[in-house]
Short mmCIF file of C-alpha atoms in Angstrom, two decimals:
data_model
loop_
_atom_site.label_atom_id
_atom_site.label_comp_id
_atom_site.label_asym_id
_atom_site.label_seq_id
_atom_site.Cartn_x
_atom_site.Cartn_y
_atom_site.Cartn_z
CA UNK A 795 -57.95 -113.43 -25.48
CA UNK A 796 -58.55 -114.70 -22.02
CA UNK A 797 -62.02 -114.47 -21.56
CA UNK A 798 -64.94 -115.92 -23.87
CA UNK A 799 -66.86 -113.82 -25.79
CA UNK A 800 -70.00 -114.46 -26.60
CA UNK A 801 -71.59 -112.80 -30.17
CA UNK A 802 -73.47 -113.54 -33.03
CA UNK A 803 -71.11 -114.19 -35.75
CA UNK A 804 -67.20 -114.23 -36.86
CA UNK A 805 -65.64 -113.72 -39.95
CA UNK A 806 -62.33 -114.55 -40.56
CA UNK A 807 -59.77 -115.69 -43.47
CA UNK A 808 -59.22 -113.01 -44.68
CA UNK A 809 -56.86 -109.46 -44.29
CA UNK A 810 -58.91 -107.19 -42.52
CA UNK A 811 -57.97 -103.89 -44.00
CA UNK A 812 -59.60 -101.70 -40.84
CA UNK A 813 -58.89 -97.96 -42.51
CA UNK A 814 -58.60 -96.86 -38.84
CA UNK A 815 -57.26 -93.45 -38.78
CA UNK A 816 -57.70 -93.27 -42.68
CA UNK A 817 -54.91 -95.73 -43.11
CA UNK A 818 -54.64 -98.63 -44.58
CA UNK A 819 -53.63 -100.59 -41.06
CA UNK A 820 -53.76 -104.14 -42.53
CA UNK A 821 -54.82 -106.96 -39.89
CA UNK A 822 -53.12 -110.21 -41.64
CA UNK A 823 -55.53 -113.47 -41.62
CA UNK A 824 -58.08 -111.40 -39.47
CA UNK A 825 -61.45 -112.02 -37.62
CA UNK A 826 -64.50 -109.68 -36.76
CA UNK A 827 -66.71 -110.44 -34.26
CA UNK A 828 -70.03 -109.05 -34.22
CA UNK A 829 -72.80 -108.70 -31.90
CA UNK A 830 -76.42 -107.13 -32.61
CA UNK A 831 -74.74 -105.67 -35.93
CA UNK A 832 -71.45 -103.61 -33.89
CA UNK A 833 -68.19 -105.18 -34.05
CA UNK A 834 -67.49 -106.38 -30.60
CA UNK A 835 -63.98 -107.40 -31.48
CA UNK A 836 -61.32 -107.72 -34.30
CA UNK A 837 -58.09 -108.55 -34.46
CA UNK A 838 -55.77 -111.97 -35.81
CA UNK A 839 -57.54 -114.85 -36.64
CA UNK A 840 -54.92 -116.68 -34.27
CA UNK A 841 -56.07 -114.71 -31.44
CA UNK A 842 -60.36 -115.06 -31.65
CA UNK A 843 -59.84 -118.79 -30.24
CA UNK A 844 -62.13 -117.42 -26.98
CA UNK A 845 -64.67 -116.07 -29.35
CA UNK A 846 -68.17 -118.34 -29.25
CA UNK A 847 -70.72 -117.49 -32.24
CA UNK A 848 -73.59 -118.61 -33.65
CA UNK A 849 -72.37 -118.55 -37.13
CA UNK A 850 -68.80 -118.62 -38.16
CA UNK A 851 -67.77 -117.43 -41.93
CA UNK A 852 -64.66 -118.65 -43.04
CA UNK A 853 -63.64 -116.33 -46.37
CA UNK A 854 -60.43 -118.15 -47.70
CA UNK A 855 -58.55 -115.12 -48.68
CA UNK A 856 -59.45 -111.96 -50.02
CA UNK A 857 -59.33 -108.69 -48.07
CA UNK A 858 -62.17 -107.27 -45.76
CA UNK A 859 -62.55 -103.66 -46.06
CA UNK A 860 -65.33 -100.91 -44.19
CA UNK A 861 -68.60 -100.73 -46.47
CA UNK A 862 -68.07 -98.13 -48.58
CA UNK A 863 -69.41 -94.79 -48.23
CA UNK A 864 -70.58 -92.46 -51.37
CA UNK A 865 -71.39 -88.94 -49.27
CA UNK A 866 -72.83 -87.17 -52.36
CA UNK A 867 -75.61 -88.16 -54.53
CA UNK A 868 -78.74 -87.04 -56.46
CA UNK A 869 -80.20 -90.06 -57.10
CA UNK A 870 -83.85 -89.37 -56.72
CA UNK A 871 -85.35 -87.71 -59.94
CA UNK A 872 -87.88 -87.86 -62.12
CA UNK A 873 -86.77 -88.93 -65.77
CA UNK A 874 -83.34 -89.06 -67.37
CA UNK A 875 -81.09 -86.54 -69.53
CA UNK A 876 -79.35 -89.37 -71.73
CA UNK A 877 -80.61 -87.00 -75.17
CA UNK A 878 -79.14 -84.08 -74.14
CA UNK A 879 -75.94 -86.14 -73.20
CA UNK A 880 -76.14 -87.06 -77.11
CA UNK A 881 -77.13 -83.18 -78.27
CA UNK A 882 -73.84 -82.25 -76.56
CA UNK A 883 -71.60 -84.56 -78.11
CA UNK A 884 -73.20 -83.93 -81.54
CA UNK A 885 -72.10 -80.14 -80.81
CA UNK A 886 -75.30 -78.37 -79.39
CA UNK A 887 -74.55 -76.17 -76.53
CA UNK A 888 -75.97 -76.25 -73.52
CA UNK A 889 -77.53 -72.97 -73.83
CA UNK A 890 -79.48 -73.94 -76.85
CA UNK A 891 -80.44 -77.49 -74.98
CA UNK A 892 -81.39 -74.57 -72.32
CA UNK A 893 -83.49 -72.88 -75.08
CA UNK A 894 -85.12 -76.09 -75.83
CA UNK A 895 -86.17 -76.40 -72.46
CA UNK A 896 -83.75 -78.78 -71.17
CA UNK A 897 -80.95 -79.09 -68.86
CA UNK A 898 -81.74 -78.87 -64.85
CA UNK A 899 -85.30 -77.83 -65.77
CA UNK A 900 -86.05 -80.53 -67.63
CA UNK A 901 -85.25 -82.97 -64.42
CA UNK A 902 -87.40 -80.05 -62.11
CA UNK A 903 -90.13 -80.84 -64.67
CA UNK A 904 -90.10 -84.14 -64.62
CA UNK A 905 -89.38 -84.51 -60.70
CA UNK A 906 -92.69 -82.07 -60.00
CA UNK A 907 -94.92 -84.90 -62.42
CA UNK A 908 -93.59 -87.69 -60.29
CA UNK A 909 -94.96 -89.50 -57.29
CA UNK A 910 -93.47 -90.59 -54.42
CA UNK A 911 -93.50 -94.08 -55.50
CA UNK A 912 -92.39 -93.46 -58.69
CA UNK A 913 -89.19 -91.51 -57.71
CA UNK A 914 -88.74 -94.08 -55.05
CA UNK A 915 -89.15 -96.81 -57.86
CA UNK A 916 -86.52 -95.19 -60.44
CA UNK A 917 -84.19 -94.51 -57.61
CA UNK A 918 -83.85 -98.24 -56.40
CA UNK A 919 -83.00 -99.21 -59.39
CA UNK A 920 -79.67 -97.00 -59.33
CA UNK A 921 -78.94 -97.35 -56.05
CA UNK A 922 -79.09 -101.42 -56.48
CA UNK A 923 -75.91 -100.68 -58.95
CA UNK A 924 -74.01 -99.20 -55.96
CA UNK A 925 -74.86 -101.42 -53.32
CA UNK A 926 -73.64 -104.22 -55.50
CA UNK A 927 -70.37 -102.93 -55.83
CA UNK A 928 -69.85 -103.03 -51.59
CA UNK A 929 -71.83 -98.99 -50.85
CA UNK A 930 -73.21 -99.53 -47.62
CA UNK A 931 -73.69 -96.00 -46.60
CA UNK A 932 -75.24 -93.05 -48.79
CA UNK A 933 -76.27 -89.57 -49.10
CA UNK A 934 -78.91 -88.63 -51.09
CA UNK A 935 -80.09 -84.81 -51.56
CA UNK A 936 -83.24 -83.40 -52.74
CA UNK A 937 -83.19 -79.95 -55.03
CA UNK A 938 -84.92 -80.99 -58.23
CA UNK A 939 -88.37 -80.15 -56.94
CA UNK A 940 -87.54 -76.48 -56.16
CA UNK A 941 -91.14 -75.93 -54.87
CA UNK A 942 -92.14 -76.69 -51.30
CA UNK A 943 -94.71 -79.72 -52.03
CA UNK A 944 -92.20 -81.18 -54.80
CA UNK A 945 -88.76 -81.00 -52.48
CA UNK A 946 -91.02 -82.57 -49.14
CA UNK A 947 -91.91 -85.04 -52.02
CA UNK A 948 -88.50 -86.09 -52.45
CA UNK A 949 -87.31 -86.03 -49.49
CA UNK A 950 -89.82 -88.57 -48.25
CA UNK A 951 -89.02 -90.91 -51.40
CA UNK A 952 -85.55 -90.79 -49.56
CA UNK A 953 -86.76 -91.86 -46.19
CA UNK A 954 -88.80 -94.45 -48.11
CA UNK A 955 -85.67 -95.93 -49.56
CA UNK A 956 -84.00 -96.17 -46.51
CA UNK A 957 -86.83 -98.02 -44.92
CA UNK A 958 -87.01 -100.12 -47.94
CA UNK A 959 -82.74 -100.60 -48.48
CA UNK A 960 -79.74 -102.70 -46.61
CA UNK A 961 -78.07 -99.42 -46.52
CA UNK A 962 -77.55 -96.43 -43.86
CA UNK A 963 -79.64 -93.88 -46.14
CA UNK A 964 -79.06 -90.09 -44.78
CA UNK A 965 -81.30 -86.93 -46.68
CA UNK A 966 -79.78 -84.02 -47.40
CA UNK A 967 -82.40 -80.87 -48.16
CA UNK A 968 -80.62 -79.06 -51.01
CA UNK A 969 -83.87 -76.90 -51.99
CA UNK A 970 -81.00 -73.74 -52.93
CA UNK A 971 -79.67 -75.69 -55.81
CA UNK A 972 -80.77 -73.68 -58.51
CA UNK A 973 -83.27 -70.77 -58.71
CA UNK A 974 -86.84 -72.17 -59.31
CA UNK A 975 -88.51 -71.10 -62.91
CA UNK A 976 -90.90 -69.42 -60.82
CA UNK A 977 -88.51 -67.02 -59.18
CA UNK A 978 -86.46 -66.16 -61.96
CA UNK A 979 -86.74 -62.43 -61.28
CA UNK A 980 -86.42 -62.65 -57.43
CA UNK A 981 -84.28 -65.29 -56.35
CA UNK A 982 -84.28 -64.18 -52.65
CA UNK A 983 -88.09 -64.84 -52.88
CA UNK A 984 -86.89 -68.77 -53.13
CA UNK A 985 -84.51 -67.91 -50.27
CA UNK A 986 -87.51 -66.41 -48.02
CA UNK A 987 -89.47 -69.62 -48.65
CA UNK A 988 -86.69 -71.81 -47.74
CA UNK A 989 -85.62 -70.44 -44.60
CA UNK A 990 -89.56 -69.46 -43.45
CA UNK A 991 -91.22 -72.60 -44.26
CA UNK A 992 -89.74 -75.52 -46.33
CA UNK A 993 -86.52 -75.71 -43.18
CA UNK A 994 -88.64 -75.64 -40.23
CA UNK A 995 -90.91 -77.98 -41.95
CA UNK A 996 -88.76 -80.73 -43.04
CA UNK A 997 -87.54 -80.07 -39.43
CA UNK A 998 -90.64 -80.64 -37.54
CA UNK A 999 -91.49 -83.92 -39.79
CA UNK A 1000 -87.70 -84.91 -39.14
CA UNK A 1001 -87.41 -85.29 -43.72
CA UNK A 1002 -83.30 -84.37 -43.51
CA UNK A 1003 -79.89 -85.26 -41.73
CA UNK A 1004 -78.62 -81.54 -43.42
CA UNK A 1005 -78.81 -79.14 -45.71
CA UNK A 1006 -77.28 -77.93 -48.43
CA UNK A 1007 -76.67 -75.38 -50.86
CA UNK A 1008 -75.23 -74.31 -54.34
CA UNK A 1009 -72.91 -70.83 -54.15
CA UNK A 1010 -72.05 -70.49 -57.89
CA UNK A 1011 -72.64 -67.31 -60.06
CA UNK A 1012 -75.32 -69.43 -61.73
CA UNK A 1013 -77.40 -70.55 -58.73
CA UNK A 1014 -76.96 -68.56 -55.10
CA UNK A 1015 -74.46 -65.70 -53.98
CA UNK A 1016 -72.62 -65.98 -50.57
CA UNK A 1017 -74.95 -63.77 -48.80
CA UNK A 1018 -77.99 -66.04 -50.15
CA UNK A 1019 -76.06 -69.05 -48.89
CA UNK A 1020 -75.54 -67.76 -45.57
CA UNK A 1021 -79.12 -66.68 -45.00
CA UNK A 1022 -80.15 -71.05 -45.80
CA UNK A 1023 -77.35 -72.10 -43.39
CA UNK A 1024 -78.15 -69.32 -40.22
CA UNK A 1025 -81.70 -70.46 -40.71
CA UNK A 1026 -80.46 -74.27 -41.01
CA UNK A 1027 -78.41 -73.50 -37.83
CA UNK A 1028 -81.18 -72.12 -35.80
CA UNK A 1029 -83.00 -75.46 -36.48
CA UNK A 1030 -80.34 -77.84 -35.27
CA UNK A 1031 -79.24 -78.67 -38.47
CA UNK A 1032 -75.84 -79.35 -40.05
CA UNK A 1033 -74.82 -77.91 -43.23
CA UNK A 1034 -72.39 -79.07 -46.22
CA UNK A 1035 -72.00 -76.56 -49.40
CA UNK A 1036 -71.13 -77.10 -53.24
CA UNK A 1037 -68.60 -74.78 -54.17
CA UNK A 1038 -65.65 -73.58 -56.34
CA UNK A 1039 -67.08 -75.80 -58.72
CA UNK A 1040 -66.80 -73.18 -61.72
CA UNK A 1041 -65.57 -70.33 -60.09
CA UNK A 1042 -64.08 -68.72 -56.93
CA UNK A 1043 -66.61 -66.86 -54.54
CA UNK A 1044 -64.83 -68.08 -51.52
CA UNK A 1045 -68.07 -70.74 -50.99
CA UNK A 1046 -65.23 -73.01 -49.44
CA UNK A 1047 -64.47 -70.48 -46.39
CA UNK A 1048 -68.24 -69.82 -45.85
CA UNK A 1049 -68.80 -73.20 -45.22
CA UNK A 1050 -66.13 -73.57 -42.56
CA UNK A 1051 -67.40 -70.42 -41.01
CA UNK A 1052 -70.58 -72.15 -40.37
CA UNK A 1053 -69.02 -75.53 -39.50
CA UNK A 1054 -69.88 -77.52 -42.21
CA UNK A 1055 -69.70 -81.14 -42.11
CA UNK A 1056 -68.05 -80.71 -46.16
CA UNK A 1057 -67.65 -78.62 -48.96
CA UNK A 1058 -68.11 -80.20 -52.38
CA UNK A 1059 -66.62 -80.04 -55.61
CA UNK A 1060 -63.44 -77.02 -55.05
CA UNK A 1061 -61.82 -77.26 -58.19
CA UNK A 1062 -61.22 -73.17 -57.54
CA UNK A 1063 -61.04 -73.13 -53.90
CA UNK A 1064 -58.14 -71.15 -52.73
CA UNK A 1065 -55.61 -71.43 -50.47
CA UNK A 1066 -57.79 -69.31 -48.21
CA UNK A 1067 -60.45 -71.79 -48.09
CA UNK A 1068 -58.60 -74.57 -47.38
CA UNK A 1069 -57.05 -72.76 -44.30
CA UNK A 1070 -60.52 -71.99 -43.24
CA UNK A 1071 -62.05 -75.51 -43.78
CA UNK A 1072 -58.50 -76.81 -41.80
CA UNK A 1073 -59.49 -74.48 -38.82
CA UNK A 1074 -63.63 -75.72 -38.47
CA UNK A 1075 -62.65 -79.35 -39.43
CA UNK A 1076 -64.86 -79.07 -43.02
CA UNK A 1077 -63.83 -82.09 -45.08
CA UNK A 1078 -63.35 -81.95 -48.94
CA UNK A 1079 -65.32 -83.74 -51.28
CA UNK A 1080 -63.66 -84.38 -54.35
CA UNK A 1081 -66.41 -85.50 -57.35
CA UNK A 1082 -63.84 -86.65 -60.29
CA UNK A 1083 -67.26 -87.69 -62.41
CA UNK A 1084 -68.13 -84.29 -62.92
CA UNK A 1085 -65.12 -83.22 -63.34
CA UNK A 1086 -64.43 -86.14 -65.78
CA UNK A 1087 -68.34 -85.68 -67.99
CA UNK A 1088 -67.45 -81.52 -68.17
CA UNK A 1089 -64.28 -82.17 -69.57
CA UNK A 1090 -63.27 -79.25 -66.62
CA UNK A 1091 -59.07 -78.86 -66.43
CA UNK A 1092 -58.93 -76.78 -63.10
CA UNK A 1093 -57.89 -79.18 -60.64
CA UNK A 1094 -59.05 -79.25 -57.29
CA UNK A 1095 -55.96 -78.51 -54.95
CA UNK A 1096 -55.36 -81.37 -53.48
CA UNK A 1097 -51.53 -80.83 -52.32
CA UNK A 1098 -53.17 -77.91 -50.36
CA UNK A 1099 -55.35 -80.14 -48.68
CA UNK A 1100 -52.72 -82.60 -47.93
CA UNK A 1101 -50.39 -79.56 -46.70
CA UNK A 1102 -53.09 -78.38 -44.43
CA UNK A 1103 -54.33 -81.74 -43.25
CA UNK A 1104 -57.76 -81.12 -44.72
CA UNK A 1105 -59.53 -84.82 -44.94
CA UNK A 1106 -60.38 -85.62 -48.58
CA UNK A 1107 -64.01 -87.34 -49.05
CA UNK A 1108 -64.75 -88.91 -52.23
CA UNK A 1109 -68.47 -90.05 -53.86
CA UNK A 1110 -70.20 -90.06 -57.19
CA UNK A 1111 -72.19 -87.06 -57.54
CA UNK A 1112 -74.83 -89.70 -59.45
CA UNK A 1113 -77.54 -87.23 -60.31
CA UNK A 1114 -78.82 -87.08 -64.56
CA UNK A 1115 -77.00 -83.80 -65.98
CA UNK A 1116 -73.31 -83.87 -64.93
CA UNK A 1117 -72.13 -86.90 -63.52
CA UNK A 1118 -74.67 -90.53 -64.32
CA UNK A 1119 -72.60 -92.39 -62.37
CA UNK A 1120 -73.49 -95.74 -61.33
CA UNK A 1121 -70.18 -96.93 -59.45
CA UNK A 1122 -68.51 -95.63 -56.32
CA UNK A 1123 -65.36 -97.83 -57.58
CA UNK A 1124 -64.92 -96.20 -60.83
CA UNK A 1125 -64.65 -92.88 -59.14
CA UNK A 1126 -61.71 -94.31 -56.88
CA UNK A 1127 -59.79 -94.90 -59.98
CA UNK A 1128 -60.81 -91.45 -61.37
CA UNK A 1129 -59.71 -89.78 -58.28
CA UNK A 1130 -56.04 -91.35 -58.63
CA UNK A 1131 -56.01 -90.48 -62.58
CA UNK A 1132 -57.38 -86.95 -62.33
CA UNK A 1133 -56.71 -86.12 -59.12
CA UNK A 1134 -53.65 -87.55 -58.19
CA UNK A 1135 -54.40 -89.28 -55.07
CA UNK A 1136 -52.88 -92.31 -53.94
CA UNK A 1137 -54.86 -95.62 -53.51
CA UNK A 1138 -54.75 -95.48 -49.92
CA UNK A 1139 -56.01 -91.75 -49.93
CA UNK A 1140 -59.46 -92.91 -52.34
CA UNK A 1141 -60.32 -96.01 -49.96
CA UNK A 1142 -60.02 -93.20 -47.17
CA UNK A 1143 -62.17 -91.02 -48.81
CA UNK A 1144 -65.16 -93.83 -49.38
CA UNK A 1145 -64.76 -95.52 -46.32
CA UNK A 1146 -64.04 -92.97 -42.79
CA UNK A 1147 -63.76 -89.68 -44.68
CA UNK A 1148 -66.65 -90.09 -46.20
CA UNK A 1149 -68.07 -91.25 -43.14
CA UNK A 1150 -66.45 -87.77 -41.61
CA UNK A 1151 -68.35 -85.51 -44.62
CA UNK A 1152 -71.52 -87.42 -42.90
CA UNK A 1153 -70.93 -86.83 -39.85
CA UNK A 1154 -70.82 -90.26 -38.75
CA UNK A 1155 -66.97 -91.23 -38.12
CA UNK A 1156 -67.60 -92.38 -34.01
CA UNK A 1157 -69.89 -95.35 -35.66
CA UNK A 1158 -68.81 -95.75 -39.38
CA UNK A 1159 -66.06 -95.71 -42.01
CA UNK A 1160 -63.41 -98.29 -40.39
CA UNK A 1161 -63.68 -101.58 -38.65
CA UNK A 1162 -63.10 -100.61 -34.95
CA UNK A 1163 -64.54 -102.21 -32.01
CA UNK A 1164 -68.23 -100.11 -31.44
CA UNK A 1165 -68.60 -99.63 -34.62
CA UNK A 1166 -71.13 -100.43 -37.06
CA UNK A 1167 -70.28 -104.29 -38.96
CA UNK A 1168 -70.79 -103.31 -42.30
CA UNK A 1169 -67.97 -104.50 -44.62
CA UNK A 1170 -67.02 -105.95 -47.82
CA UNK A 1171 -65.21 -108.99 -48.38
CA UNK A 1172 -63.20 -108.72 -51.81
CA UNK A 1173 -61.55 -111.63 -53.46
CA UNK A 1174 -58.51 -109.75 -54.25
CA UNK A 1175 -54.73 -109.54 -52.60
CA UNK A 1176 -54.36 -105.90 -52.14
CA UNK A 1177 -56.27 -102.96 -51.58
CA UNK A 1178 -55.10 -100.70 -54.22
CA UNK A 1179 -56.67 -103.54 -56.54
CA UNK A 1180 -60.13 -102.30 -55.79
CA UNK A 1181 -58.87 -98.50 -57.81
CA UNK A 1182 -56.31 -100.29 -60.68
CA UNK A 1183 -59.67 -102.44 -61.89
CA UNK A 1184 -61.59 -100.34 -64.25
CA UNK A 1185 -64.88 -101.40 -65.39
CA UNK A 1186 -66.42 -104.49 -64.56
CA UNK A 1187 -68.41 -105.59 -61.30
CA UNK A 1188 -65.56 -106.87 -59.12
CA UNK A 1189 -67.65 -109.84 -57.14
CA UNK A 1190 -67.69 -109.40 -53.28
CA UNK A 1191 -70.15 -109.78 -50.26
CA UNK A 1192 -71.07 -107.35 -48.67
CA UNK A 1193 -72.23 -107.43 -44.63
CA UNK A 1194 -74.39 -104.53 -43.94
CA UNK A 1195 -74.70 -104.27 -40.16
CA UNK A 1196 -73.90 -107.84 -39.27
CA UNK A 1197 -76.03 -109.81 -41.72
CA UNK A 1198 -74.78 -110.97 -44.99
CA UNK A 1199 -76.94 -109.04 -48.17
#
């Protein structure tokens, strides 16, 4: 380095693994420097001798990796579903927990009683578990309010926790997640209200990043689904769909025909959809906690995505029916177990291809020069460490835009 640079700290010791271009690309005994919370430069250790800072952080080993990024959550709600978690596994079905008035209603019911500060308050609480385990990123959607005053409710509880977080909090408006009690008889009444009022309000108060949807045979059709995204469209805002969770309605390739930043789930997405989500650059998000609490044995085809160069996302699906999930780093390991995906392929999909299913891969996801400094430092020797460990809060410090949490 010829020239001095001038920034606000350096941290060094350590092998900077940068993910750049969803790789591994190890820098060995590396050094970030960072200025106003963007990395200004990084590269060897032995090479930052130019670099002036105001304070210098000297790790001692380890490896460095890009805050990790958990693109799918649910984890503001109003009370918990831990009993019917026990009902199940003392053999009641889920239609008679239905009967009983349980299952997703029971969370609308409880969501609609709530305040804002009280989903905001439950919500911290399980967001502090990921954040402790190096999530500096997160998506968080709405869609357990399924009335107009009860999803604005949530979604503002989401812009209050990322006001109130050191994380980069995004809301998703997932209103078409299931069809509200009220509309039982005339789902596309729910649909009417969606795409007339609850988008271009959310819109005009600026409440959501995207929106979202559910195409399965038990919540919306195709056609439904496309109605939400034109609307979404119209508005100037992305999309991202869960589908070919349980079946296959070809949700996968009506996402990509609407550009969607992801489709979610795609344990029965075809080789159709995957050629279609290649073509509009959707990303996959793989959610191995569902997959793991349903007990579900259709695979999501991941050699397809690998064949068609489809990026692979990964996140926790944390929400209180189908997958409580309280660690981002657990679902690495489940990803390579279930899944079959190499080590290198889960840090991708929590660090830049989850930044990708975001929309935010020019400014997060890998430790490039521009983008944002939030990483991890790990006392470990390799990155495939962070998946073999299972259980058990690995220590680490995490850097969320330049400042040490």
């Amino acid at each position: 380095m010829a020239d001095e640079l001038r920034c606000d700290s350096v941290w060094y010791g350590a092998d900077v693994v940068t993910m750049r271009d969803g790789q591994y690309n190890i820098i060995a005994d590396g050094a970030i420097a960072v200025r106003e919370g963007v990395i200004v430069w990084i590269g060897m250790r032995a090479e930052s001798e130019n670099i002036v800072a105001r304070r210098r952080t000297d790790f001692a080993g380890g490896i460095i990796t890009p805050g990790l990024i958990d693109c799918h959550t649910h984890l503001v709600f109003g009370g918990d579903r831990s009993q019917e978690f026990e009902q199940r596994l003392n053999g009641v079905s889920y239609a008679e927990i239905a009967a009983q008035g349980g299952g997703i209603l029971a969370t609308v019911r409880a969501t609609r009683e709530a305040t804002v500060e009280q989903l905001v308050s439950s919500a911290r609480w399980r967001i502090e578990r990921l954040l402790a385990e190096g999530v500096t990123t997160l998506e968080i959607k709405s869609g357990y309010g399924l009335d107009e005053a009860s999803e604005i409710r949530m979604l503002q509880a989401i812009r209050q926790l990322a006001q109130q977080l050191p994380a980069d909090v995004l809301a998703t408006c997932l209103a078409a997640h299931a069809v509200p009690p009220e509309f039982n008889h005339h789902p596309d009444g729910w649909i009417d209200v969606i795409c007339q009022r609850l988008l271009p309000t959310i819109k005009a108060e600026q409440l959501a990043d995207a929106v979202d949807a559910f195409c399965e045979h038990l919540a919306f059709s195709p056609a439904q689904v496309s109605r939400v995204f034109a609307r979404a469209q119209q508005l100037g805002l992305p999309v991202k769909l869960h589908a070919g969770q349980l079946s296959a309605l070809g949700g996968s390739a009506l996402a990509a025909r609407f550009n969607a930043l992801s489709a979610d789930h795609l344990e029965y997405a075809s080789e159709s959809d995957v050629q279609a989500m290649a073509q509009h650059g959707t990303v996959a998000v793989l959610l191995p906690g569902a997959f793991y609490l349903l007990r579900e044995t259709q695979l999501p085809p991941v050699e397809l995505f690998r064949q068609y160069k489809v990026p692979m996302a990964l996140a926790s699906d944390a929400n209180p029916g189908t997958s409580p999930a309280l660690s981002l780093r657990l679902m690495l390991n489940m990803a390579c177990t279930l899944f079959r995906l190499t080590p290198e392929e889960a840090l991708a999909g929590v660090t830049l291809n989850g930044a990708r299913a975001l929309g935010l891969e020019k400014t997060h996801g890998s430790l490039e020069c521009g983008k944002v400094a939030s990483f991890v430092h790990w006392p470990l020797t390799r990155p495939a460490e962070l998946v073999y460990w299972l259980g058990g809060q690995l220590p680490c410090q995490v850097i969320w835009r330049g400042e040490a949490q």
